[in-house]
Coordinates of C-alpha atoms and ligand atoms in Angstrom, one line a residue:
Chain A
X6 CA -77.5 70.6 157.1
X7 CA -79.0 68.8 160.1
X8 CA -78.2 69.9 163.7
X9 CA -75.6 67.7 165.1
X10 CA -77.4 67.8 168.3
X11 CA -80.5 67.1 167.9
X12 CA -81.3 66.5 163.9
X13 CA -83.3 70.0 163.6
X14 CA -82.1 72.1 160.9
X15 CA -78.9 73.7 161.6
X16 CA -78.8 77.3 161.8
X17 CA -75.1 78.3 164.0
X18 CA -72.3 77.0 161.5
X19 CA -68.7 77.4 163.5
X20 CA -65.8 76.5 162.0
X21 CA -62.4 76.7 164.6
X22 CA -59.4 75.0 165.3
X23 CA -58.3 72.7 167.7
X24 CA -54.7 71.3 168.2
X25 CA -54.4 72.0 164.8
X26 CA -57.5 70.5 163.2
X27 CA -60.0 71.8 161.9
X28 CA -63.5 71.2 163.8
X29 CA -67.0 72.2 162.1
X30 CA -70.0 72.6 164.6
X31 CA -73.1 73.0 163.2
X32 CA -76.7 74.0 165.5
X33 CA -80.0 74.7 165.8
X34 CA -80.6 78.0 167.3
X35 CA -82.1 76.7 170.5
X36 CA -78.9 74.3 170.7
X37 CA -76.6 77.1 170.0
X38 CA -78.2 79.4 172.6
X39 CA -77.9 76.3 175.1
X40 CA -74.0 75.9 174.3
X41 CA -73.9 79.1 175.2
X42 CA -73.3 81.1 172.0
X43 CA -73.9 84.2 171.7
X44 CA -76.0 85.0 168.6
X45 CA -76.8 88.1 166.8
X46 CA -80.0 89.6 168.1
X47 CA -81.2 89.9 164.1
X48 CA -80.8 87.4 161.8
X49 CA -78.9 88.3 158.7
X50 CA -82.2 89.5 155.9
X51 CA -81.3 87.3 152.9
X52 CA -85.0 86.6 151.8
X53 CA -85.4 85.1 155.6
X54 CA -89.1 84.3 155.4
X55 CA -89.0 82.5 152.1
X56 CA -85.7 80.0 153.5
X57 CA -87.8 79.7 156.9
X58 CA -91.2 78.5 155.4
X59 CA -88.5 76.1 153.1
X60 CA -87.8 74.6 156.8
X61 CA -90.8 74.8 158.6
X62 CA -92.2 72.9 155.2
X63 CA -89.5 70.5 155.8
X64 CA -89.7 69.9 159.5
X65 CA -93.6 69.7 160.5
X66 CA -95.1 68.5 157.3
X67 CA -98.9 68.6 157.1
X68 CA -98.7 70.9 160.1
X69 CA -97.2 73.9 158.1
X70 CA -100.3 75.7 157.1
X71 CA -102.4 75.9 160.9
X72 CA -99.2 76.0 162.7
X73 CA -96.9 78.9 160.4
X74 CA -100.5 81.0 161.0
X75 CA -101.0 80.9 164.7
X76 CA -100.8 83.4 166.6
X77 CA -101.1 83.8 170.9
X78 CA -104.1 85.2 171.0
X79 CA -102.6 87.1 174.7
X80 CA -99.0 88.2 174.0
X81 CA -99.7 88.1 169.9
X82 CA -96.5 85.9 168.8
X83 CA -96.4 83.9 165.9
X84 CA -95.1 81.2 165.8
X85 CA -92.8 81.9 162.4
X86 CA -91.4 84.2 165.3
X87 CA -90.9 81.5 167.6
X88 CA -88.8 79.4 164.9
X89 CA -87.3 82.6 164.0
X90 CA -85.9 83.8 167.5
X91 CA -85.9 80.7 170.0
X92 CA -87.9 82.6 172.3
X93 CA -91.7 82.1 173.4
X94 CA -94.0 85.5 174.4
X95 CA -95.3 83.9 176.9
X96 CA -97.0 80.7 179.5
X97 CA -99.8 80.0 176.9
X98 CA -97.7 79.9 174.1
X99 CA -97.2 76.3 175.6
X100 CA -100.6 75.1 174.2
X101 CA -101.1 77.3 171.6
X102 CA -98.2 76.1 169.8
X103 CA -98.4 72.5 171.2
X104 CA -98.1 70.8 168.0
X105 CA -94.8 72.5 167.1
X106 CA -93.6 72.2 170.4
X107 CA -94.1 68.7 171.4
X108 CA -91.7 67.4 168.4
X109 CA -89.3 69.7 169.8
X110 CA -89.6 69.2 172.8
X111 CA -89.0 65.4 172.3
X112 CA -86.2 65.5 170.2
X113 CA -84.4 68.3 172.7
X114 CA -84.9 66.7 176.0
X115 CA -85.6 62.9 174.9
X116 CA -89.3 63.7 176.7
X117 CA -92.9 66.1 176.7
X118 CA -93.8 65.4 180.0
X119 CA -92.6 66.6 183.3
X120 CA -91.5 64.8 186.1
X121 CA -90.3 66.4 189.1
X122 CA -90.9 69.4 191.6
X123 CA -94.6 70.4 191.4
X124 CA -95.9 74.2 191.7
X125 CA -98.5 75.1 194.2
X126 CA -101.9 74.9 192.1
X127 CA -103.1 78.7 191.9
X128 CA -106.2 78.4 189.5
X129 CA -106.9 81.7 187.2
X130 CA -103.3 82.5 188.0
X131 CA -102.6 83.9 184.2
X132 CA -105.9 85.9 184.6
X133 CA -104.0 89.4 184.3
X134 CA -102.6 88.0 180.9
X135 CA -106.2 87.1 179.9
X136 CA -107.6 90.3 180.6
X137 CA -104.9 92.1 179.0
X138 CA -105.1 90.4 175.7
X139 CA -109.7 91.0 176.6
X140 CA -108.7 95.0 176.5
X141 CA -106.5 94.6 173.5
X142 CA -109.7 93.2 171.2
X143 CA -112.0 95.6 172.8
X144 CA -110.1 98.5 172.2
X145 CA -109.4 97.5 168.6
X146 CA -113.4 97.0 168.0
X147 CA -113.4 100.6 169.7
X148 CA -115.8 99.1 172.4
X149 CA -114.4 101.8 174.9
X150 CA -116.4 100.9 177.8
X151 CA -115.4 97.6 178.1
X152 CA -111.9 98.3 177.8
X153 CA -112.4 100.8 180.4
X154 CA -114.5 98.0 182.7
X155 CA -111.2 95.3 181.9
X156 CA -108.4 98.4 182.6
X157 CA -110.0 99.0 185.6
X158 CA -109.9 95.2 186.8
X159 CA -106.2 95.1 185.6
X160 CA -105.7 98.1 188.1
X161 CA -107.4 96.0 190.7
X162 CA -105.6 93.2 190.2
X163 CA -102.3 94.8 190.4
X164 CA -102.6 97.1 193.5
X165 CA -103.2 93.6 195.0
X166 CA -100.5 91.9 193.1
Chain B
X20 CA -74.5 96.8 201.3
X21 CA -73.2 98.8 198.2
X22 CA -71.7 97.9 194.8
X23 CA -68.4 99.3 196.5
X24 CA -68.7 97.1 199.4
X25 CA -68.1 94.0 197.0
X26 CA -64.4 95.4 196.4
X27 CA -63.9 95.0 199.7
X28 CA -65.5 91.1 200.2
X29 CA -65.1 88.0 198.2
X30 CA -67.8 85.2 197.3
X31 CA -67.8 82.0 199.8
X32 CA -67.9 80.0 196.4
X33 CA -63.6 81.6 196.0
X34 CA -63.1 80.0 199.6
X35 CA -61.5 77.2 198.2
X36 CA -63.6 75.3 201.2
X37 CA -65.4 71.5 200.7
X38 CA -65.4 68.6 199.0
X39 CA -62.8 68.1 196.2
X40 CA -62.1 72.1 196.1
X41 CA -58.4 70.8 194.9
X42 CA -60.4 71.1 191.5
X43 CA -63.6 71.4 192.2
X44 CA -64.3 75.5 192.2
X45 CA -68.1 75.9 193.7
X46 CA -71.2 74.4 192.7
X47 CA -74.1 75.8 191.3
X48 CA -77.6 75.4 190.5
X49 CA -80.0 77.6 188.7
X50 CA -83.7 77.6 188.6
X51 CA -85.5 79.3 185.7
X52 CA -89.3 80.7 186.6
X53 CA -91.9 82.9 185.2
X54 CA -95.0 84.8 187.2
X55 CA -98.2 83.3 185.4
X56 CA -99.7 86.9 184.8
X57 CA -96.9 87.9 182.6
X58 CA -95.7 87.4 179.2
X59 CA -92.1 86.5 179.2
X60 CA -89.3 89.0 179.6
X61 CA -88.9 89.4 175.7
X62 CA -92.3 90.7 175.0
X63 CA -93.1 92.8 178.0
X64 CA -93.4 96.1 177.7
X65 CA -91.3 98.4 180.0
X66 CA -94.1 98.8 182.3
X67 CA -94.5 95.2 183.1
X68 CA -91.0 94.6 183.2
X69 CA -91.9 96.9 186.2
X70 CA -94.7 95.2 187.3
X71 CA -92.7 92.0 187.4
X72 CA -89.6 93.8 189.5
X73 CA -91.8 95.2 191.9
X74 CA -93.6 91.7 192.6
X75 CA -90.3 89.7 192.7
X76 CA -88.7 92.7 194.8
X77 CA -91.9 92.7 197.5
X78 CA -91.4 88.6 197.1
X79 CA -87.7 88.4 198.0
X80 CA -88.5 90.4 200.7
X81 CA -90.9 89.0 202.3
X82 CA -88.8 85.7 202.5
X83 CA -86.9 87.7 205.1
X84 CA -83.2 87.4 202.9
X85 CA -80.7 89.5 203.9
X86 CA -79.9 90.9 200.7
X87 CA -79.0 93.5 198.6
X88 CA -81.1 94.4 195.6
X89 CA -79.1 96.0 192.5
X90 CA -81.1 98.2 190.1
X91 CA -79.0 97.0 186.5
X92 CA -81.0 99.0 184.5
X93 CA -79.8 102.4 186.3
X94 CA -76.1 101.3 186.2
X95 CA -73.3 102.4 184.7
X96 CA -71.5 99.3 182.0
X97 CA -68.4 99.2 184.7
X98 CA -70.7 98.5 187.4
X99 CA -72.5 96.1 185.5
X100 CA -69.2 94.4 183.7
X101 CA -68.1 94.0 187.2
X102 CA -71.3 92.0 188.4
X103 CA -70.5 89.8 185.7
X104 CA -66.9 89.3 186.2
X105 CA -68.3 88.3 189.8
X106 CA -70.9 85.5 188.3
X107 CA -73.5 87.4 189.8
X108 CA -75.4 88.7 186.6
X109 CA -74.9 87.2 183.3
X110 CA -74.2 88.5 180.6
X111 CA -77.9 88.5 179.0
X112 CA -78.7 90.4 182.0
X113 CA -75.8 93.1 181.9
X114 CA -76.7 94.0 177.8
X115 CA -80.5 93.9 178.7
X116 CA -82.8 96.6 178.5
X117 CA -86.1 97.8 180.7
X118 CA -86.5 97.2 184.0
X119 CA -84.4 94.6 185.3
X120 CA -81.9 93.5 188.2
X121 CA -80.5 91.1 190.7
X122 CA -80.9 90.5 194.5
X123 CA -77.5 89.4 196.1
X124 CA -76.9 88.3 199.2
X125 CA -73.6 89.6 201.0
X126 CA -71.8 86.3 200.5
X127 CA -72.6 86.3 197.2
X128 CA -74.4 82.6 197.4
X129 CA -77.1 83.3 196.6
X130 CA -78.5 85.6 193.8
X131 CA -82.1 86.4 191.9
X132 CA -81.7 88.1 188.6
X133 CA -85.1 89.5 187.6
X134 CA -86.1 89.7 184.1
X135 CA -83.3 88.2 182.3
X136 CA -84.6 86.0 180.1
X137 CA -86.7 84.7 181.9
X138 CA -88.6 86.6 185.0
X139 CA -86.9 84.8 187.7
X140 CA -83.6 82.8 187.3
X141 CA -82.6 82.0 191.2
X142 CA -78.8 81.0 191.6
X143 CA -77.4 79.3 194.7
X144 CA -73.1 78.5 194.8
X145 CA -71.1 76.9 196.9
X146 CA -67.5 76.0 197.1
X147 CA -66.1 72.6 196.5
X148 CA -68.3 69.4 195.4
X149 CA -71.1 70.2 197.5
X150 CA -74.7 69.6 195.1
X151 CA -76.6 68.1 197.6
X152 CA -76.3 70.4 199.8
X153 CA -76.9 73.3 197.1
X154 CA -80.3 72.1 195.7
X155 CA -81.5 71.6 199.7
X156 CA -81.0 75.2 200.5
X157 CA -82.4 76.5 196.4
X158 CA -85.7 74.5 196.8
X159 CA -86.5 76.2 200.0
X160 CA -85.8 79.6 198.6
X161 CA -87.8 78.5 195.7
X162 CA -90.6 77.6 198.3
X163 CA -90.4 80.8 200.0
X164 CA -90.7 83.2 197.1
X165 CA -93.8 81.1 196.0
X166 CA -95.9 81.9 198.8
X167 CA -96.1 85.5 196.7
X168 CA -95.8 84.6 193.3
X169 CA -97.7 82.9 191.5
X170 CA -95.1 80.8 188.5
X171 CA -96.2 80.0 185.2
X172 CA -96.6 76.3 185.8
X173 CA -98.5 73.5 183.6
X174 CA -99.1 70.0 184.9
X175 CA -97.9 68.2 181.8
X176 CA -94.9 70.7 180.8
X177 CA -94.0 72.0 184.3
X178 CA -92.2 75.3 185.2
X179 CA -92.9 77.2 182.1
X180 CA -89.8 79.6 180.4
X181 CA -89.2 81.7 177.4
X182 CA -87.2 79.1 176.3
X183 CA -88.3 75.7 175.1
X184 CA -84.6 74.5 176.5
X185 CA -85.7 75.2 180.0
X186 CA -89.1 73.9 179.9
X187 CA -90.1 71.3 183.0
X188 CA -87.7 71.5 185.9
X189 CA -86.0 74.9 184.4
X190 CA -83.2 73.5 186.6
X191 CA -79.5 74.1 185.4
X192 CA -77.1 72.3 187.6
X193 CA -73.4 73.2 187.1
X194 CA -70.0 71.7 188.4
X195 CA -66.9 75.0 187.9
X196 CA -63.7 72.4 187.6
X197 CA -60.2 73.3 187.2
X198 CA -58.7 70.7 185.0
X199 CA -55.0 72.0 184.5
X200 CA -53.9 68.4 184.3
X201 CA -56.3 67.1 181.8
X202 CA -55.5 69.8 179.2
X203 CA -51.7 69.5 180.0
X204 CA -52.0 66.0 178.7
X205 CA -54.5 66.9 175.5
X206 CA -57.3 64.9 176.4
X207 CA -59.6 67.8 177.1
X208 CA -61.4 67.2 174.0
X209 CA -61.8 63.3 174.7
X210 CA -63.4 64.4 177.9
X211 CA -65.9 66.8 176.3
X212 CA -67.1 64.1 173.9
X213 CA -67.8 61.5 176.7
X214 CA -69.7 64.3 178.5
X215 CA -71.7 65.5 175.2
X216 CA -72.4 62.2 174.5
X217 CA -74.8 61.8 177.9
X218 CA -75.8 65.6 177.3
X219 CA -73.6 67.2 179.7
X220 CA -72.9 70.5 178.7
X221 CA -69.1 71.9 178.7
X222 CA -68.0 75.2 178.6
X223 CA -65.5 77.2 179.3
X224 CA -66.2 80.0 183.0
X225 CA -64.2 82.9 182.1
X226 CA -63.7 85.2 179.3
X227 CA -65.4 85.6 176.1
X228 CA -67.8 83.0 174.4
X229 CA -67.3 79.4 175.1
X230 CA -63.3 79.8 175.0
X231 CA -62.0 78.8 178.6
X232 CA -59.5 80.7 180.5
X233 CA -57.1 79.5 182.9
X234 CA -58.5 75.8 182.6
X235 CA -61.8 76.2 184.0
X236 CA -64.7 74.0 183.0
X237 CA -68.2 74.1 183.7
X238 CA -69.7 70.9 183.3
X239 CA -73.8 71.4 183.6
X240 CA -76.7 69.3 182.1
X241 CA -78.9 70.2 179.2
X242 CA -81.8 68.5 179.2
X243 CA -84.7 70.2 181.8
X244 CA -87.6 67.9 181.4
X245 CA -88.9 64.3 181.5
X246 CA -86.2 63.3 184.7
X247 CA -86.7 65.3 188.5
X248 CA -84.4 67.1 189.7
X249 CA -82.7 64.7 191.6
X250 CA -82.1 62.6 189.3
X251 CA -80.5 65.2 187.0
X252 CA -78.1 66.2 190.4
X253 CA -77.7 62.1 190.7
X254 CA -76.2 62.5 186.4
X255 CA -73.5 65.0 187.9
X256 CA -72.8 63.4 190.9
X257 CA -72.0 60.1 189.1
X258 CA -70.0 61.7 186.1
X259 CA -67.8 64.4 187.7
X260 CA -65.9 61.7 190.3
X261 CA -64.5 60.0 187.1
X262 CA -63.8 63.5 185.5
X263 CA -62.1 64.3 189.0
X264 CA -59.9 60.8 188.9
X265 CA -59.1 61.3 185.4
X266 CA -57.8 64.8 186.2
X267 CA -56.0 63.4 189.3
X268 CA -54.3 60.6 187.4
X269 CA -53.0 63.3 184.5
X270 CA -51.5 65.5 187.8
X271 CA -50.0 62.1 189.2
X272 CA -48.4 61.7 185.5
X273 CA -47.1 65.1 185.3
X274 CA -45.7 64.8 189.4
X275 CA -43.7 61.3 188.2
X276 CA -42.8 61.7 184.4
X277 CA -42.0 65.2 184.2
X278 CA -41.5 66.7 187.7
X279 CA -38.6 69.2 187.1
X280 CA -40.1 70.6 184.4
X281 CA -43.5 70.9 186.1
X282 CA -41.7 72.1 189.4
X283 CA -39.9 75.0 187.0
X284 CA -43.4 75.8 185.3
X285 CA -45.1 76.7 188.7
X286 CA -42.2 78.3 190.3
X287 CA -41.5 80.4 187.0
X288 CA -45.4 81.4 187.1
X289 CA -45.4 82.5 190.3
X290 CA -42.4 84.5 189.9
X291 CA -43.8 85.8 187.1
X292 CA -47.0 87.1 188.7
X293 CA -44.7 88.3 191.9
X294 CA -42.7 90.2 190.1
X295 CA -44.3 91.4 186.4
X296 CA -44.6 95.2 185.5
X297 CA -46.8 95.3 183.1
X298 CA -49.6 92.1 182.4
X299 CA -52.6 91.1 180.1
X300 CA -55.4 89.1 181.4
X301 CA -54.9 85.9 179.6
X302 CA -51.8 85.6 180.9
X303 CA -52.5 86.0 184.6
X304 CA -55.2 83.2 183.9
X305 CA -52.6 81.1 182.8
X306 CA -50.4 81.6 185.5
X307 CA -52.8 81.6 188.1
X308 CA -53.7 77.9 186.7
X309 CA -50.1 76.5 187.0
X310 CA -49.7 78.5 190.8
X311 CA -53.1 76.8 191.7
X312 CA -52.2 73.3 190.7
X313 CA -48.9 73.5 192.2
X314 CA -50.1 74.8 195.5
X315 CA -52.1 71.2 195.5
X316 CA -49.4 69.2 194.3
X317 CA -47.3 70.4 197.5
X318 CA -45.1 72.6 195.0
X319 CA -46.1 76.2 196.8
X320 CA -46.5 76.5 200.3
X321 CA -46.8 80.3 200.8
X322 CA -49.7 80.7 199.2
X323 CA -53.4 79.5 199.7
X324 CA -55.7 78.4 197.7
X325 CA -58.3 81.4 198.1
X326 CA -56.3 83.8 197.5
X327 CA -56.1 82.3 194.1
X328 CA -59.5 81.9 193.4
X329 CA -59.7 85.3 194.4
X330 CA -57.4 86.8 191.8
X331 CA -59.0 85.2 189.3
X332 CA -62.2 87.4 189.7
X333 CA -60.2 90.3 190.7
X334 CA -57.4 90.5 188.0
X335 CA -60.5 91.3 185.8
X336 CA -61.0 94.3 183.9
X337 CA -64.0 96.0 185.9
X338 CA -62.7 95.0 189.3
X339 CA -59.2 96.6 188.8
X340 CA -61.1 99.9 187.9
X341 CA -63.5 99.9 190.1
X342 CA -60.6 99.6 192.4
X343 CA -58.6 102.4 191.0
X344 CA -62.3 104.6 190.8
X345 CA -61.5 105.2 186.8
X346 CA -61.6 104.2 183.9
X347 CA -58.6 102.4 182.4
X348 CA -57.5 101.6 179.1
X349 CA -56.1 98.5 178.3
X350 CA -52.2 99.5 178.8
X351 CA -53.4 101.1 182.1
X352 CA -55.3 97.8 183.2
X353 CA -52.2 95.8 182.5
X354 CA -50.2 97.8 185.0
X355 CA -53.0 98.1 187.5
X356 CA -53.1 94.6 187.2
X357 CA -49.7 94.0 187.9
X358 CA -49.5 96.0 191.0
X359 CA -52.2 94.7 192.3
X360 CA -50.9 90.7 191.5
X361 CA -47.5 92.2 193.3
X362 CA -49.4 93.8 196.6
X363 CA -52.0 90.6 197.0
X364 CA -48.7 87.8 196.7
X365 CA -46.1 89.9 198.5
X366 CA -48.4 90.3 201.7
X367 CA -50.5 87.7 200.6
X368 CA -52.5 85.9 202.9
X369 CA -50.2 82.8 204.0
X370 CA -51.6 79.0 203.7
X371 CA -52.4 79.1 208.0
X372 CA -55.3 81.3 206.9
X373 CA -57.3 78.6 205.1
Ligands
ZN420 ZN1 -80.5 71.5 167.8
ZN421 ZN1 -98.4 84.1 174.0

């Protein structure tokens, strides 16, 4: 089943009636959030990850592989999370999930690039989220003086923040 | 200004004030942002949720606003249910958790929620047809909080949000219409297919879900990237005129075909909220809807159009109890409710006061 919406596979299946007729809605779960449907913070567990890899297969193709293994290397989602829940960790998930996005993106808004108001250009803006993801690899290699050099800078950075 | 204080005070967007208010309940825009040095709301931890308060906090005030700053995550779920009823917080925001809240001001135009979905989500209303004028004054907010934070911005993508749904402009721009006549004459659903059909969404402002009380739409767009701004207000501004004479023409049809029985309907309504014991909120919605489209149609005179509006926020659940200073079941609420409809109409503020 194919969202009605914007051809992505359906998730959101609604059946109601109106004037007397029955009316079937079926979405994608970034097009049911944007109707504004509430859904269920965890999906029901009926073999999830097995039906999801089915879809993923389905809707990038040759991508499946690279793509279902990525991970942000800063905030650490995947991106089977990302088709999971809707929701991105965080600003870099943008390119590190590009490939999957872009489609999406195209087939949502009928675009990929922006047009439009422009931000002020802040260059090493995301450092903080740099740094944080810097002390999460050196504490796991149990290099504790450079975690302590990056926690420090991270302190800096925020009494200035 | 306290959460109390709000009892007392009512948003300009209930003035009933501007362009096409006849139907045309306020305007709204909504601009989603995110600090670069953050991951998004959903995967910060508690102490960055902090970290991302106490920036937007420091931000807001530094862009000298005269407003109020609610701490949600310290609140009690009456206080909270009540911001919502207001259309101050949504939802999301109410059932979050961690750090979070909202900056008001005192005339409830403008407000910043702060780690709801995403970190930022500014929100400027207005009453009546007015989205010009809106976006104006919410781009030079957006401008001033910007000169201390620092958003999560790409060239190619734009405004970055947790969302891919938001990506680009992160704008939402939103139309609150009261379309008694349309849905008197069935051809709501007609209406909500021409609007899907350019991706406008429609859904329905109060009460649960998507289901619409008291025949109030919100018409908003969808898509967020790949068109500016403008032209995304220019969508609305076309669409909702023929929405508005398409509504007009089904009030004209009921006026001529079926005037007795629509002069009975309002007069029976607004007896019935006058004079009721004991009433539920869905059907003070409906009521209020027939007394507010007879009031246009000449059929009340007592009565203006605010005051309406008003009663619609404040026949909710959270307001009547916040009122009373307890907690009320639903029987309780229902005779709250009707006292207060009885006290507001019988000394209710007369049309002169518009
Ligand atoms: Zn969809
Ligand atoms: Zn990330």
């Amino acid at each position: 089943m194919t969202c009605q919406r914007c051809q992505d596979e359906a998730v959101v299946h609604l059946t109601e009636l109106v004037d007397g007729r029955r009316k079937e809605t079926h979405l994608c779960v970034a097009c049911a959030r944007a109707s504004g449907l509430s859904l269920p913070d965890a999906p029901p567990d009926f073999g999830l990850d097995a039906v999801l890899q089915d879809l993923i297969k389905k809707h990038v193709g040759e991508l499946v592989g690279e793509l279902a293994e990525s991970t942000c290397p800063d905030c650490r989602l995947r991106y089977m999370d990302f088709r999971t829940g809707g929701r991105l960790g965080c600003p870099h998930d943008y390119q590190v999930f590009r490939k999957g996005l872009l489609p999406m993106l195209q087939r949502f808004h009928g675009a990929t690039r922006h047009v439009g108001k422009r931000a002020r250009a802040r260059p090493g803006a995301s450092l903080r989220l740099r740094l944080r993801s810097q002390l999460r690899q050196a504490v796991a290699r149990e290099d504790y003086e450079e975690a302590a050099r990056l926690r420090d800078q991270i302190r800096l950075k925020d009494q200035h923040a | 200004m306290t959460l109390d204080d709000l009892t007392r005070t009512s948003g300009e967007w209930l003035r009933g004030a501007g362009p096409e208010s006849d139907i045309v309940m306020c305007s709204r825009i909504r601009l989603a942002r995110n600090l670069a040095d953050f991951p998004f709301t959903n995967r910060a931890s508690r102490n960055e949720k902090a970290g991302i308060e106490s920036q937007v906090k420091s931000a807001v005030d530094a862009a000298g606003l005269d407003v109020a700053y609610f701490d949600v995550n310290g609140m009690n779920n009456l206080d909270r249910q009540f911001l919502v009823e207001r259309q101050i917080i949504s939802r999301e925001l109410a059932g979050g958790e961690g750090p979070r809240g909202v900056a008001v001001t005192p005339k409830e135009n403008i407000s910043i929620m702060v780690n709801e979905e995403d970190h930022l989500r500014i929100q400027y209303m207005l009453s009546g047809f007015r989205l010009n004028e809106v976006w104006d004054e919410i781009t030079a907010l957006d401008d001033q909080l910007e000169d201390d934070i620092a958003y999560a911005y790409s060239s190619s993508l734009g405004y970055l949000t947790a969302c891919p749904t938001n990506v680009g402009t992160g704008i939402r721009v939103g139309v609150m219409l009261h379309l008694p006549g349309i849905v008197a004459n069935k051809q709501i659903d007609k209406v909500f297919r021409a609007l899907q059909k350019i991706n406008l969404a429609v859904r329905g402002l109060y009460g649960e879900g998507s289901q619409a009380f008291g025949d109030f739409y919100q018409i908003s767009n969808q898509q967020t990237l790949g068109k500016s701004e403008e032209e995304i207000i220019k969508i609305l501004t076309d669409v909702v005129p023929q929405v508005l004479q398409f509504e007009r023409s089904a009030r004209q049809d009921l006026v001529t075909g079926r005037r007795q029985h629509l002069h009975d309907q309002v007069s029976r309504a607004y007896g019935v909220l006058k004079t009721a014991q004991t009433i539920s909120s869905e059907e003070t919605m409906l009521l209020l809807s027939s007394v507010r489209m007879g009031i246009n149609l000449g059929l009340i005179d007592d009565l203006s159009i605010s005051t309406v509006n008003e009663l619609f926020i404040q026949t909710q659940p959270a307001f009547l109890q916040k009122l009373r200073g307890s907690e009320l079941g639903v029987e309780e609420r229902n005779v709250a409710r009707a006292s207060y409809l009885r006290s507001r109409l019988a000394n209710g503020r007369a049309v002169e006061d518009e």
